[in-house]
Steps between C-alpha positions, in 0.01 A plus 500: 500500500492716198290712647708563754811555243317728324466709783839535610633523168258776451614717793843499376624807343901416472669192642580687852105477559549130489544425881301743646198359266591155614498642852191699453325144392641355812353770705150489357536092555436458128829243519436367823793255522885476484497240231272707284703836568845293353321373209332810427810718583788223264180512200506882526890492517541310173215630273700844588840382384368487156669824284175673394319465827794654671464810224140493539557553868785751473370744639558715159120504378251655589249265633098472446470145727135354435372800360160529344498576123138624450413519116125402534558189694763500831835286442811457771809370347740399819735773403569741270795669448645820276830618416662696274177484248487110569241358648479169639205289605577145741228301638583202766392174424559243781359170275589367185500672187182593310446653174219682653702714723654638154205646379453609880834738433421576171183689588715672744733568294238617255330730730811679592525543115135680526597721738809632307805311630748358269810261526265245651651169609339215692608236713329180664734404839452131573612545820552152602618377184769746472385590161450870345309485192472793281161612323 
């Protein structure tokens, strides 16, 4: 289940890519029934109605989704985003909270740092709990 989340959030670049991700799931028979695609589809729905996630998904950033951040080790924050001199760093989480995923940002955050970006925020999206925590 989260696995699957985490892919289709993941191919989402604004909140127009929602359907045709959903679809492209459906194709590849990844959700394979018509219960699954409604809970999947009313989930994604709501945990896109919340403010930031709909400015996240604007379509005004420019948009580094899973990409490697390679500072000695690889890392792949679920999306990073820059405007404006901002940059913003949001990784899905499709379970409860942890205090570990924190320190999972942080070093993301902190590498970013390394390689000479500044205004650095980070986010943990608990996706299912409807809750945006800040770093």
């Amino acid at each position: 289940h989260g696995q699957l989340l985490h892919s289709l959030f993941s191919a989402i670049e604004t909140k127009d890519d929602i359907e045709p991700a959903i679809q492209r799931l459906i194709f590849e028979g990844i959700i394979g029934s018509k219960e699954a695609e409604e809970q999947i589809r009313s989930l994604t729905v709501k945990a896109f109605s919340l403010p930031e996630v709909q400015e996240w998904y604007s379509g005004e950033w420019r948009l580094f989704n899973e990409c490697a951040i390679i500072y000695k080790e690889t890392r792949r924050p679920d999306r990073v985003m820059m405007k404006n001199e901002q940059v913003v760093v949001v990784d899905f989480k499709f379970g409860k909270a942890n205090k570990k995923y924190n320190k999972q940002v942080k070093g993301y955050m902190q590498l970013l740092s390394r390689m000479g970006y500044k205004n650095i925020t980070g986010y943990l999206w608990y996706v299912e709990e409807e809750i945006i925590e800040k770093v």
